[in-house]
Short mmCIF file of C-alpha atoms and ligand atoms in Angstrom, two decimals:
data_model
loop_
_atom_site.label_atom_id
_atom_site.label_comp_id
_atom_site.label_asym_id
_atom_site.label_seq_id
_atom_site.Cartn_x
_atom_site.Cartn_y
_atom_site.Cartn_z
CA UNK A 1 35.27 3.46 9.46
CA UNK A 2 32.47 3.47 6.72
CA UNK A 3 30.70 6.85 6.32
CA UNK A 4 27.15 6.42 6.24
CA UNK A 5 25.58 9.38 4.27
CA UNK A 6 21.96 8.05 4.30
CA UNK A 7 21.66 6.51 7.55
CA UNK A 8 21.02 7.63 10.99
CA UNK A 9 24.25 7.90 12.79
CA UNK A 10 23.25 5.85 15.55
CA UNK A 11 22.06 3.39 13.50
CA UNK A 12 25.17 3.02 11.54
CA UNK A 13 27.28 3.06 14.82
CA UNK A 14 25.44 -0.04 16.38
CA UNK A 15 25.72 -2.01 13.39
CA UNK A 16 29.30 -1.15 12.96
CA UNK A 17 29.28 -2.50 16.18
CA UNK A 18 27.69 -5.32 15.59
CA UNK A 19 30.26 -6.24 12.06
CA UNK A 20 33.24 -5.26 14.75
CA UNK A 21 32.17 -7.91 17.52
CA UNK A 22 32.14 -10.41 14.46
CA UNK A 23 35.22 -9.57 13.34
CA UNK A 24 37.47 -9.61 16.09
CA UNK A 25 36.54 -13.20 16.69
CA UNK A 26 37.30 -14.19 13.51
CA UNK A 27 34.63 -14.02 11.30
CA UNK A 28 33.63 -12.17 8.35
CA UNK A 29 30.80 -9.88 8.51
CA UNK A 30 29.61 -7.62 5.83
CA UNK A 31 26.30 -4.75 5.79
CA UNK A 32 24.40 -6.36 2.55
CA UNK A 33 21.47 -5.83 0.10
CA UNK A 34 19.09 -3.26 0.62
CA UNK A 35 21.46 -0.90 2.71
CA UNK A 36 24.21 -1.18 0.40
CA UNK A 37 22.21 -0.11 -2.53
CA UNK A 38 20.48 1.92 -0.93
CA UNK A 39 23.39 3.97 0.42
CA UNK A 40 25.04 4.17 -3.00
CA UNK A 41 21.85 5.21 -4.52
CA UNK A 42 21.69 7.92 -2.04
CA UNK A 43 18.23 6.74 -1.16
CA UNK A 44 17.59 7.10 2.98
CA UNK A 45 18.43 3.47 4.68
CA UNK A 46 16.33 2.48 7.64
CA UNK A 47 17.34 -0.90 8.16
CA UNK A 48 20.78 -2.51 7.97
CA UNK A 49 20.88 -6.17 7.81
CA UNK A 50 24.27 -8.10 8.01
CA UNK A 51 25.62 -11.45 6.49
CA UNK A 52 28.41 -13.62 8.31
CA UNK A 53 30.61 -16.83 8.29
CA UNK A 54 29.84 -17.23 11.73
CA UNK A 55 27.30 -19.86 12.34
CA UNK A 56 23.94 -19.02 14.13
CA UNK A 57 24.86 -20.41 17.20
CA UNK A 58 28.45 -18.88 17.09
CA UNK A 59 26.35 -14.98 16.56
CA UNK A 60 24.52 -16.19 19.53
CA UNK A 61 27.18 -17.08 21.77
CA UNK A 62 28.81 -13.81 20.99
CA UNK A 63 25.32 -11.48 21.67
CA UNK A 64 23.84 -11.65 25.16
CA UNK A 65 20.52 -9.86 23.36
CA UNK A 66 19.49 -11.83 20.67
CA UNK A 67 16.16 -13.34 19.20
CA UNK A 68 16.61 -16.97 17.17
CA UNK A 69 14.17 -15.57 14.52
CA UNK A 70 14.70 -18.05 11.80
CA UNK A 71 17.27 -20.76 13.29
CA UNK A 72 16.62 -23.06 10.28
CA UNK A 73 17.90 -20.03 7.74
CA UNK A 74 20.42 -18.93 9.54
CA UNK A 75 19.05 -15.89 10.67
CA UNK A 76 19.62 -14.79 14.05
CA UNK A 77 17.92 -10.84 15.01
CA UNK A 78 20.76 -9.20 17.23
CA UNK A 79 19.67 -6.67 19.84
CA UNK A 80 22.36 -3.81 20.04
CA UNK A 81 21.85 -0.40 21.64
CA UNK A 82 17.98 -0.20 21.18
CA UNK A 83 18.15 -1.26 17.47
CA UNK A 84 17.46 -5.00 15.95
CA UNK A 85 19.99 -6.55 13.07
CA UNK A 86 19.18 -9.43 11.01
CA UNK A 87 22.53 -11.34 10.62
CA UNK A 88 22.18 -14.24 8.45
CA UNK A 89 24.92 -17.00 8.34
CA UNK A 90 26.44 -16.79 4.79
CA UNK A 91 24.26 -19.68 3.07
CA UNK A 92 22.91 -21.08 -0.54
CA UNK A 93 19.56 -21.94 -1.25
CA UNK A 94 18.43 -25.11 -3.23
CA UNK A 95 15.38 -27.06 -4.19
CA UNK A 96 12.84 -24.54 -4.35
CA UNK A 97 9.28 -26.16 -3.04
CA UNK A 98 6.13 -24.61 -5.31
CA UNK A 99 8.48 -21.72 -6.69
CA UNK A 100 8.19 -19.90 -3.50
CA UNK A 101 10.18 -20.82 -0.86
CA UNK A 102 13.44 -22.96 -0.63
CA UNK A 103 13.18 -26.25 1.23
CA UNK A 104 16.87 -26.81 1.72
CA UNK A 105 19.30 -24.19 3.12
CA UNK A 106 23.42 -24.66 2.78
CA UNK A 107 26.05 -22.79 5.14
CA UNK A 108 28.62 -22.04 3.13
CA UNK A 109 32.09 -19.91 4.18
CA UNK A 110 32.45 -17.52 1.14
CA UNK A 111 30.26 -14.35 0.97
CA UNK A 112 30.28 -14.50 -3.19
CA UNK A 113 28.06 -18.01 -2.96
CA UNK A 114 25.68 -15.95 -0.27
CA UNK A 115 25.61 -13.02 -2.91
CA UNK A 116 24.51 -15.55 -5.48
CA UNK A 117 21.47 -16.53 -4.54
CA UNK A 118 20.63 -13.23 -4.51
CA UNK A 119 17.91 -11.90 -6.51
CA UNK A 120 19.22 -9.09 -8.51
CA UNK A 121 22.52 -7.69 -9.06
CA UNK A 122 22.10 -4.62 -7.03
CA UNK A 123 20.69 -6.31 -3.92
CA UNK A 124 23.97 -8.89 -4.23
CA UNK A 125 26.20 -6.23 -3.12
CA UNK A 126 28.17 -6.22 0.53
CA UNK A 127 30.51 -3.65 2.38
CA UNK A 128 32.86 -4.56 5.06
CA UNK A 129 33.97 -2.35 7.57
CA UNK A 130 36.80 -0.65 5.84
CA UNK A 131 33.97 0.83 3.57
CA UNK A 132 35.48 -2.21 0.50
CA UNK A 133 32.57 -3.60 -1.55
CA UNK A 134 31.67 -7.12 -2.84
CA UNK A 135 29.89 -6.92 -5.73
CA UNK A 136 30.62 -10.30 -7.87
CA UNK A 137 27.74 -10.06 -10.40
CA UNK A 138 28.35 -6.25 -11.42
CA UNK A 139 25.42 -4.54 -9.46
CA UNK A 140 27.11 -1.09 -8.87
CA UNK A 141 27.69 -0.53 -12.91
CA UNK A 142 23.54 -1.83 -13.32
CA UNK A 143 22.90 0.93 -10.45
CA UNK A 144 24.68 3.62 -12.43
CA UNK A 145 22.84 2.08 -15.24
CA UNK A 146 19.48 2.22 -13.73
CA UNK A 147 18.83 -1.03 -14.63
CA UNK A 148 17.35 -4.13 -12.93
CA UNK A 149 19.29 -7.56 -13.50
CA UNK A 150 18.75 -10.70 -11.85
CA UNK A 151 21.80 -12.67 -10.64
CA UNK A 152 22.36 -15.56 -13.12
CA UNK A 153 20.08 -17.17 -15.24
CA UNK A 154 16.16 -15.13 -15.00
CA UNK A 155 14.36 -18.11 -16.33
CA UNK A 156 15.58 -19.81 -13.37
CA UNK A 157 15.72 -17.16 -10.69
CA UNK A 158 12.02 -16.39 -10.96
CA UNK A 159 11.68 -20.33 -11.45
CA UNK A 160 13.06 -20.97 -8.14
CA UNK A 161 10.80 -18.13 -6.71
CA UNK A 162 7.77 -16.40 -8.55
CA UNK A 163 7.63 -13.14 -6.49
CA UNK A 164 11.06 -11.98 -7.89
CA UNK A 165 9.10 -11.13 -10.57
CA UNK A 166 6.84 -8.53 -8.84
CA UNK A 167 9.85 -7.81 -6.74
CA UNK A 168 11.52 -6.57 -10.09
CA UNK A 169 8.37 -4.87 -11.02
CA UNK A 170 8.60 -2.48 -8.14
CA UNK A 171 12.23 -1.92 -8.05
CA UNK A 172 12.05 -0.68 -11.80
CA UNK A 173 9.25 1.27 -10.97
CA UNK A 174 10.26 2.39 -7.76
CA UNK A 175 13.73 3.35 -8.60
CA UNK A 176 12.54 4.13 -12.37
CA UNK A 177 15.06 1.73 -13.70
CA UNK A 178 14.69 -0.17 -16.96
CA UNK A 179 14.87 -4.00 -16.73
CA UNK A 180 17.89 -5.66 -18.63
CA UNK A 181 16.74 -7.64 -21.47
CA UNK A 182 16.98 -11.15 -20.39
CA UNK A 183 15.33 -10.62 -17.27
CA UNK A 184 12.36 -9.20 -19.05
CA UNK A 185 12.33 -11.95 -21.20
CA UNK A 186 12.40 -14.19 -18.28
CA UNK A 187 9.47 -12.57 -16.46
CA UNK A 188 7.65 -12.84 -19.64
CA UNK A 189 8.00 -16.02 -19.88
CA UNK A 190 7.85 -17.57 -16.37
CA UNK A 191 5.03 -15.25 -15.36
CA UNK A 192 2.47 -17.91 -14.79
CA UNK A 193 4.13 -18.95 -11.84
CA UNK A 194 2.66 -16.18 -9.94
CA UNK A 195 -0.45 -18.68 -9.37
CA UNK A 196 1.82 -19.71 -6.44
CA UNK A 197 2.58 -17.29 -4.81
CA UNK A 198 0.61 -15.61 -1.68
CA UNK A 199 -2.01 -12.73 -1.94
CA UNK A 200 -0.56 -11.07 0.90
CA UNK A 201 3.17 -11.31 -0.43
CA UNK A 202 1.55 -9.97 -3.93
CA UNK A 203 -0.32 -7.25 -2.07
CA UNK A 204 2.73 -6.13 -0.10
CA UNK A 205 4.70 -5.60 -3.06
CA UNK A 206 2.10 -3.68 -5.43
CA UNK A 207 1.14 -1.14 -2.16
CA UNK A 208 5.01 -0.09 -2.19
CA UNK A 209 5.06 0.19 -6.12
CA UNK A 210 1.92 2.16 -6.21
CA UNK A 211 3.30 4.40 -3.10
CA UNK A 212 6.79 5.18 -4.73
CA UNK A 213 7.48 8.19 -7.14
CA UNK A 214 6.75 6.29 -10.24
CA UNK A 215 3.60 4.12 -10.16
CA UNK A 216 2.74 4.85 -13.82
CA UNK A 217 6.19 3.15 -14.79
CA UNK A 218 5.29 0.02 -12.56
CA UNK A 219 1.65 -0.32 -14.28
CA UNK A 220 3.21 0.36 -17.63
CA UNK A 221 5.03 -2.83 -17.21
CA UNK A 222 2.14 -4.64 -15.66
CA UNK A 223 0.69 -3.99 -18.41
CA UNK A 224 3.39 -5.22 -20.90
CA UNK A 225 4.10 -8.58 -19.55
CA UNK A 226 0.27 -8.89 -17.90
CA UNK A 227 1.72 -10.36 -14.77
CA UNK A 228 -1.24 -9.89 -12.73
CA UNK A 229 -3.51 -12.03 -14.84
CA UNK A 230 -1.34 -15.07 -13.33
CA UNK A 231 -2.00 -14.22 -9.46
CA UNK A 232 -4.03 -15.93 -7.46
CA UNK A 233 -6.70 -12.99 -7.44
CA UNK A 234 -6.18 -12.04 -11.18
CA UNK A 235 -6.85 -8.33 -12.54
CA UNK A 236 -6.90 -8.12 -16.49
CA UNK A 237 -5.62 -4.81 -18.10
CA UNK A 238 -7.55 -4.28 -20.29
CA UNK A 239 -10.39 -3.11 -18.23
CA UNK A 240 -8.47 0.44 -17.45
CA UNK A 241 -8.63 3.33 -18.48
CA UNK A 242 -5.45 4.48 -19.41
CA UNK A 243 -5.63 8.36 -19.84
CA UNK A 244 -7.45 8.25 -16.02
CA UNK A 245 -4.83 6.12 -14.29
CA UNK A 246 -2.54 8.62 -15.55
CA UNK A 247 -4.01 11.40 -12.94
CA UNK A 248 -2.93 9.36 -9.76
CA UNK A 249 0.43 10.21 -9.43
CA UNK A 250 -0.91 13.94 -8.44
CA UNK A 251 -1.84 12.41 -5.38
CA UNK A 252 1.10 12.77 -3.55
CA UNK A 253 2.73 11.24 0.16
CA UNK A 254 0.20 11.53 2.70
CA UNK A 255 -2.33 10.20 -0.31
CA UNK A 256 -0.93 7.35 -1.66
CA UNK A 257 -3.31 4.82 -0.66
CA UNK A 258 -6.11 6.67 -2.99
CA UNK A 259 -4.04 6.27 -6.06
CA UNK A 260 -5.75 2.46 -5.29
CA UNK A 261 -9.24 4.44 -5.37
CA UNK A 262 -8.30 5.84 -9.00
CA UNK A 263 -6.86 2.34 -10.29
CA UNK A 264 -10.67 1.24 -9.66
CA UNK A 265 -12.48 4.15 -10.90
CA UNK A 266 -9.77 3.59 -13.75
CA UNK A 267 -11.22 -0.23 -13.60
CA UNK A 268 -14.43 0.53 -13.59
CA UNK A 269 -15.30 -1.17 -10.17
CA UNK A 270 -17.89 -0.35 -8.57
CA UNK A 271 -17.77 0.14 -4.76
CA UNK A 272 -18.92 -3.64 -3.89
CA UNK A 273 -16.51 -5.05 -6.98
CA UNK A 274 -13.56 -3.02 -5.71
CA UNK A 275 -14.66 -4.17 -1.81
CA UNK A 276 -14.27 -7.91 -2.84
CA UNK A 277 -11.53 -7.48 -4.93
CA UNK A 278 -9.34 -5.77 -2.04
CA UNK A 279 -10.51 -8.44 0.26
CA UNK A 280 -9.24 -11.13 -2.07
CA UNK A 281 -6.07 -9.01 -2.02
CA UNK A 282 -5.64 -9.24 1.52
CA UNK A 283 -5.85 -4.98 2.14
CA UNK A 284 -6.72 -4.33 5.63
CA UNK A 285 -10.08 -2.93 6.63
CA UNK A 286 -8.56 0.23 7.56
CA UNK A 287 -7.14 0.16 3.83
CA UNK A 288 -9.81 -0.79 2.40
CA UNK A 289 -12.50 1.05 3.66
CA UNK A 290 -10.31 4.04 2.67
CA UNK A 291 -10.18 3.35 -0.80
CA UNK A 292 -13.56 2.27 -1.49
CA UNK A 293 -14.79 5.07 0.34
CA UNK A 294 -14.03 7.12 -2.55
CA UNK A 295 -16.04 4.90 -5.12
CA UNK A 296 -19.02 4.43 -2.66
CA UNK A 297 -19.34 8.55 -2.61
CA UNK A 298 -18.93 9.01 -6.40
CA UNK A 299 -21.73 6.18 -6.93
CA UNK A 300 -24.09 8.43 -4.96
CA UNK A 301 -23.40 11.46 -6.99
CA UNK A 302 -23.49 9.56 -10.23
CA UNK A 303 -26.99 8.83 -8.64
CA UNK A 304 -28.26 12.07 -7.61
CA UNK A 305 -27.21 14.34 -10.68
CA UNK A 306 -29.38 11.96 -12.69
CA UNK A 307 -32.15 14.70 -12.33
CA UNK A 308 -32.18 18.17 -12.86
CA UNK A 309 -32.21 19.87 -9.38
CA UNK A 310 -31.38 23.29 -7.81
CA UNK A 311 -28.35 24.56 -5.69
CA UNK A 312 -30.30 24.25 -2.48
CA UNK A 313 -31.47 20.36 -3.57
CA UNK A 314 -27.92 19.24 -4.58
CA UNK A 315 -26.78 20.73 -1.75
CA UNK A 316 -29.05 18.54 1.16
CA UNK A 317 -28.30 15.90 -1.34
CA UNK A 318 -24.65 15.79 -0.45
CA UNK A 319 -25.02 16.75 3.23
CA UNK A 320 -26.87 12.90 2.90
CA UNK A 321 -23.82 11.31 0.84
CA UNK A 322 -21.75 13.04 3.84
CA UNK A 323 -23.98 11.21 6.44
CA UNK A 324 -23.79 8.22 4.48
CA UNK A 325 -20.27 7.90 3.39
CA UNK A 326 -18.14 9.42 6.04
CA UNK A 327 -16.61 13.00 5.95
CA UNK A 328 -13.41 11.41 4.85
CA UNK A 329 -14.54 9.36 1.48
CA UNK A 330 -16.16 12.66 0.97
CA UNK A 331 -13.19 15.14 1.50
CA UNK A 332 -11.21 11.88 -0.68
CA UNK A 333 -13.82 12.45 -3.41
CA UNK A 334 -13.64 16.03 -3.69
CA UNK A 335 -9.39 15.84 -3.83
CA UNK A 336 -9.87 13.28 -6.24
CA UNK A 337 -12.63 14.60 -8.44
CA UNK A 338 -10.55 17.43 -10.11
CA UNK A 339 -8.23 15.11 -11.12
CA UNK A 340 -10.42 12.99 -13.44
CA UNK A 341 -10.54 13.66 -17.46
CA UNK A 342 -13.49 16.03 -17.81
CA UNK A 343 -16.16 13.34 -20.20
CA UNK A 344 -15.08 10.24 -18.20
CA UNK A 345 -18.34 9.00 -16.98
CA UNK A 346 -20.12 9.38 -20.38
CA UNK A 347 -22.73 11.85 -18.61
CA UNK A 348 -24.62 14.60 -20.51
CA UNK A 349 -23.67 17.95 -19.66
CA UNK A 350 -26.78 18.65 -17.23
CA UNK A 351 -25.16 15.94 -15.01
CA UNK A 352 -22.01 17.23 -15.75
CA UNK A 353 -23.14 20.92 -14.93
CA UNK A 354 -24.57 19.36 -11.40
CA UNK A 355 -21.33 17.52 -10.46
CA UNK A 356 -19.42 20.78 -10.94
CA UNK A 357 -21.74 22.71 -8.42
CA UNK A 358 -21.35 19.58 -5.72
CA UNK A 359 -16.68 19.92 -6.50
CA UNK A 360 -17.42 23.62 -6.47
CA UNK A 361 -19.39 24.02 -3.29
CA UNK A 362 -19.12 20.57 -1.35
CA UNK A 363 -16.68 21.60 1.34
CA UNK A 364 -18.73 24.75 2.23
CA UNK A 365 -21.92 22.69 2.20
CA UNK A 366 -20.01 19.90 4.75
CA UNK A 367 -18.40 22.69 6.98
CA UNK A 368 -22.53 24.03 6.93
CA UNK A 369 -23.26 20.82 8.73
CA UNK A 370 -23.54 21.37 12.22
CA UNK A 371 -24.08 17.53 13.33
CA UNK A 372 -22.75 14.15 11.63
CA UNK A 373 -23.52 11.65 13.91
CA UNK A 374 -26.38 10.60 16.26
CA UNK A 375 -24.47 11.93 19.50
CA UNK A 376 -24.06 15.35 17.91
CA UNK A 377 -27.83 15.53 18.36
CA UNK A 378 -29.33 16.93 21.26
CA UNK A 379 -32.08 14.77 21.37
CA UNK A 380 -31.30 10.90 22.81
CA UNK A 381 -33.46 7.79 21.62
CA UNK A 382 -34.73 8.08 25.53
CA UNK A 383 -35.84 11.35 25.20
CA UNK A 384 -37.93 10.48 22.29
CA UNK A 385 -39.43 7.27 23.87
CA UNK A 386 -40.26 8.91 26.87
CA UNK A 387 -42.07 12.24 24.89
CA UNK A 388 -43.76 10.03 23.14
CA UNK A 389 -44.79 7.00 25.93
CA UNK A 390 -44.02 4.69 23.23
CA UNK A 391 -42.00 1.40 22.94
CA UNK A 392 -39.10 1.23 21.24
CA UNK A 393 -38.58 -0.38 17.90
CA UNK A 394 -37.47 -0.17 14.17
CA UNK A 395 -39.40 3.06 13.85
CA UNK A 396 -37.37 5.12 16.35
CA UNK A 397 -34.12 4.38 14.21
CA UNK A 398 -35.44 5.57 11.37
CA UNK A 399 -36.89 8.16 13.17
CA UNK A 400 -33.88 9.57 14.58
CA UNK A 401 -31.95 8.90 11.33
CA UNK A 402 -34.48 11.77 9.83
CA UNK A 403 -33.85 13.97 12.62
CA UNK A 404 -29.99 13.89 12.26
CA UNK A 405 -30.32 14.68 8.49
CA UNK A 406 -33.12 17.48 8.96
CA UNK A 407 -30.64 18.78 11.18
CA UNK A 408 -27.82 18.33 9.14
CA UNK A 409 -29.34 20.00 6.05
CA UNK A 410 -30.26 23.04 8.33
CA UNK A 411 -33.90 22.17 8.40
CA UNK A 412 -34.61 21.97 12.19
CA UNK A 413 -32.14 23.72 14.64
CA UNK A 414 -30.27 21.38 17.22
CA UNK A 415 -31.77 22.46 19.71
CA UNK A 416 -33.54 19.93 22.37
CA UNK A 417 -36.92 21.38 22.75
CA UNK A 418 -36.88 22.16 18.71
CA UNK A 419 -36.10 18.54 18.14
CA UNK A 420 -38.90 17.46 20.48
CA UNK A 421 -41.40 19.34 18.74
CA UNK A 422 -40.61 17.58 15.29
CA UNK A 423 -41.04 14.20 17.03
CA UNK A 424 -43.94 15.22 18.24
CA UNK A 425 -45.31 16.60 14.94
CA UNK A 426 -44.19 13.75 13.41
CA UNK A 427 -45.96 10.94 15.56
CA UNK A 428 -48.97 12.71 15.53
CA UNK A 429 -49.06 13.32 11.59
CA UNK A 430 -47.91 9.56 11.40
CA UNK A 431 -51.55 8.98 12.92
CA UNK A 432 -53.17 11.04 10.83
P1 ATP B 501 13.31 -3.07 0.54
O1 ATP B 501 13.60 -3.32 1.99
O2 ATP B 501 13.41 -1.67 0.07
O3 ATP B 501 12.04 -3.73 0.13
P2 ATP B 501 15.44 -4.90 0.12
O4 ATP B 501 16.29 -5.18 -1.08
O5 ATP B 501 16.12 -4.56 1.38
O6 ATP B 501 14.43 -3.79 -0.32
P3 ATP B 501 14.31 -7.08 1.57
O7 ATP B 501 13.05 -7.81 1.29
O8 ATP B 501 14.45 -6.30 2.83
O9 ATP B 501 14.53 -6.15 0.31
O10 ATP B 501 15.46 -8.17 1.44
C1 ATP B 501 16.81 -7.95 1.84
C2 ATP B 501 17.75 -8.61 0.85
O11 ATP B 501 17.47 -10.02 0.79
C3 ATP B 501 17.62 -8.12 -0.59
O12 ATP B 501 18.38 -6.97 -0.82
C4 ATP B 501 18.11 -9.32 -1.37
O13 ATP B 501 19.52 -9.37 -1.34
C5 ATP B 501 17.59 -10.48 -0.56
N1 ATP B 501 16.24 -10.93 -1.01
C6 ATP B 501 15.04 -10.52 -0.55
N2 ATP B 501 14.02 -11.17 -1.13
C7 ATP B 501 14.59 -12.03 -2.00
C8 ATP B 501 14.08 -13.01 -2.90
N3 ATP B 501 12.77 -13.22 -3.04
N4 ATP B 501 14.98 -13.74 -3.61
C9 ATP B 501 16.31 -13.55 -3.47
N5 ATP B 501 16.85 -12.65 -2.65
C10 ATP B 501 16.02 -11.88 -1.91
MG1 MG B 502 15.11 -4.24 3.35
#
């Protein structure tokens, strides 16, 4: 039995049992790809798909719990104690539609032509269940390499389908591997093929280059070949700033998603630019919001340290940017601030000066805040209609808008009949 360093036991023991079933009707069955390399990398495996001779409707004879998840490529998802297997009918791929997907798949009874169509050398590598390995096209010797090689010819690899290309992006940058010579050559040249391919697919790949241990290697060669001026949504390079985008990589696991917000400060984007943009790539509005939360918050302070104020100034000032940008783009801002080259935004050293006090002091001056939202206030809109015997309108927004920040700032206490008073001053100095 295989020994499984980098997978959970159970894991490993259902898809062993999985490869076993297979085999003892007489098929082959083999673990392949991503677990395979994976395990030999010594990188942690949390999914374990499996490649057989056995046709789809032979796998799903043989499994009572099984899911026909892609019937027309062979791949059938097999149910076994709790956890879900992939096992894909050995097959070839040919006549690629729009350099994306392949219209035509082949069953085919030797696991070598499966490997083939592989995309790169390390992902064309399968283990049986006596622990021996398949690996026609050399990918264990480009592993101990570090080096990224597609199976075959490049030029026609990333012909048949463009997102290889980003695929070997992220793997070199990912893995920090270098990318054999050919292939780079091939991405170089087939790169405008990218026009084809999804947003989404684009997207998915970039957000796990960007979250592994080396993002500066992946943008380095982003940069090189200038790949991403052939997506749908292009960026152009030369727009960053190189010395900045450098500083993201101290933002480390639970923060990966605001190395994005640096890339666009890096861009210079501002927040609307960088909104659109991440639209266009198909980020999610959780996502999204996220990282342009950062670039909405430094946009205000750009703003405000225009003029010369005091401590006490700045500091109502930011309980307003905390108000209006969320206590998270703020905390963001304040992780991220330190990181940027001191001189970036081209700001005179008053402004300068005044953007130090808000890093120095802005997480005392938000824990000072003793409301953030309306419902922190003890004051409703009802209460204020019915002190006042007035009807409802624009006005009492705005009205209770300036209560929340009075409050907020430390101006008015939150207290109900306090609050009451100041309406009441307000209204009648309004008729003044
Ligand atoms: P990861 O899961 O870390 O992204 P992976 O190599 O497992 O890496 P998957 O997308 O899960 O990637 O694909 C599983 C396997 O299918 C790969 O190892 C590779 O053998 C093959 N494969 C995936 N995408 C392609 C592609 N676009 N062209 C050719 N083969 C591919
Ligand atoms: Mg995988």
């Amino acid at each position: 039995m295989v020994q499984w360093t980098q997978v959970d036991h159970e894991l490993a023991r259902q898809s062993e049992h999985v490869l076993r079933t297979l085999n003892e009707k007489g098929y082959e069955a083999y673990w392949v790809g991503g677990c395979v390399r994976d395990e030999l990398m010594e990188r942690s495996v949390d999914d374990m798909d499996i490649t057989t001779s056995a046709s789809p409707e032979q796998v799903m004879d043989l499994f009572a719990d099984c899911i026909p998840t892609g019937l027309q490529h062979g791949t059938v998802t097999v149910r076994s104690g709790g956890y879900y297997f992939e096992v894909t009918t050995f097959r070839t791929e040919s006549e690629y539609k729009d350099n994306r997907r392949p219209t035509a798949v082949h069953f085919v009874q030797d696991i070598k032509e499966d490997l083939q169509r592989r995309d790169f050398t390390m992902n064309a590598l399968a283990m049986d269940r006596n622990g021996n390995i398949v690996d026609p096209f050399g990918g264990q010797t480009d592993i101990r390499d570090k080096r990224v090689r597609c199976v075959g010819s490049a030029k026609e690899r990333f012909g048949e389908d463009a997102l290889r290309m980003l695929r070997c992006v992220r793997f070199a940058s990912v893995f920090d591997f270098k990318i054999a010579h050919n292939t780079w050559k091939g991405l170089v040249q087939q790169k405008d093929l990218l026009q084809h391919i999804a947003m989404e697919r684009v997207r998915t790949e970039m957000v796990k280059m960007m979250a592994g241990p080396h993002p500066l290697r992946g943008l380095e060669l982003l940069r090189r070949s200038q790949a991403l001026e052939h997506v749908k949504v292009p960026v152009y390079v030369e727009r960053f700033n190189q010395s900045l985008l450098s500083e993201m990589v101290h933002l480390v696991d639970e923060n990966v998603m605001l190395r994005w917000s640096i890339v666009l400060i890096a861009g210079q984007f501002t927040r609307d630019e960088a909104d659109a943009l991440l639209r266009k790539w198909t980020f999610s509005n959780d996502d999204r919001s996220r990282i342009t939360g950062v670039l909405e918050v430094e946009q205000q302070v750009k703003a405000l340290v225009q003029e010369q104020k005091n401590e006490e100034a700045l500091r109502a000032e930011w309980i307003v940017t905390v108000l209006s940008c969320g206590r998270q783009a703020t905390e963001d801002w304040l992780m991220i601030q330190p990181l940027l080259p001191s001189g970036w935004r081209n700001q005179g050293v008053l402004q300068e000066g005044q953007v130090d006090a808000i890093h120095f002091n802005g997480a005392a001056w938000s824990q000072s805040m003793k409301v953030h939202e309306l419902k922190d206030l003890h004051i409703t809109g009802e209460n204020v209609l019915q002190s006042l015997g007035r009807k409802g309108g624009p006005w009492l927004g705005q009205l209770m808008k300036y209560l929340l920040r009075e409050t907020a700032i430390g101006n008015i206490k939150n207290q109900h009949d306090v609050l009451t008073n100041e309406v009441k001053r307000v209204a009648a100095d309004d008729k003044a």
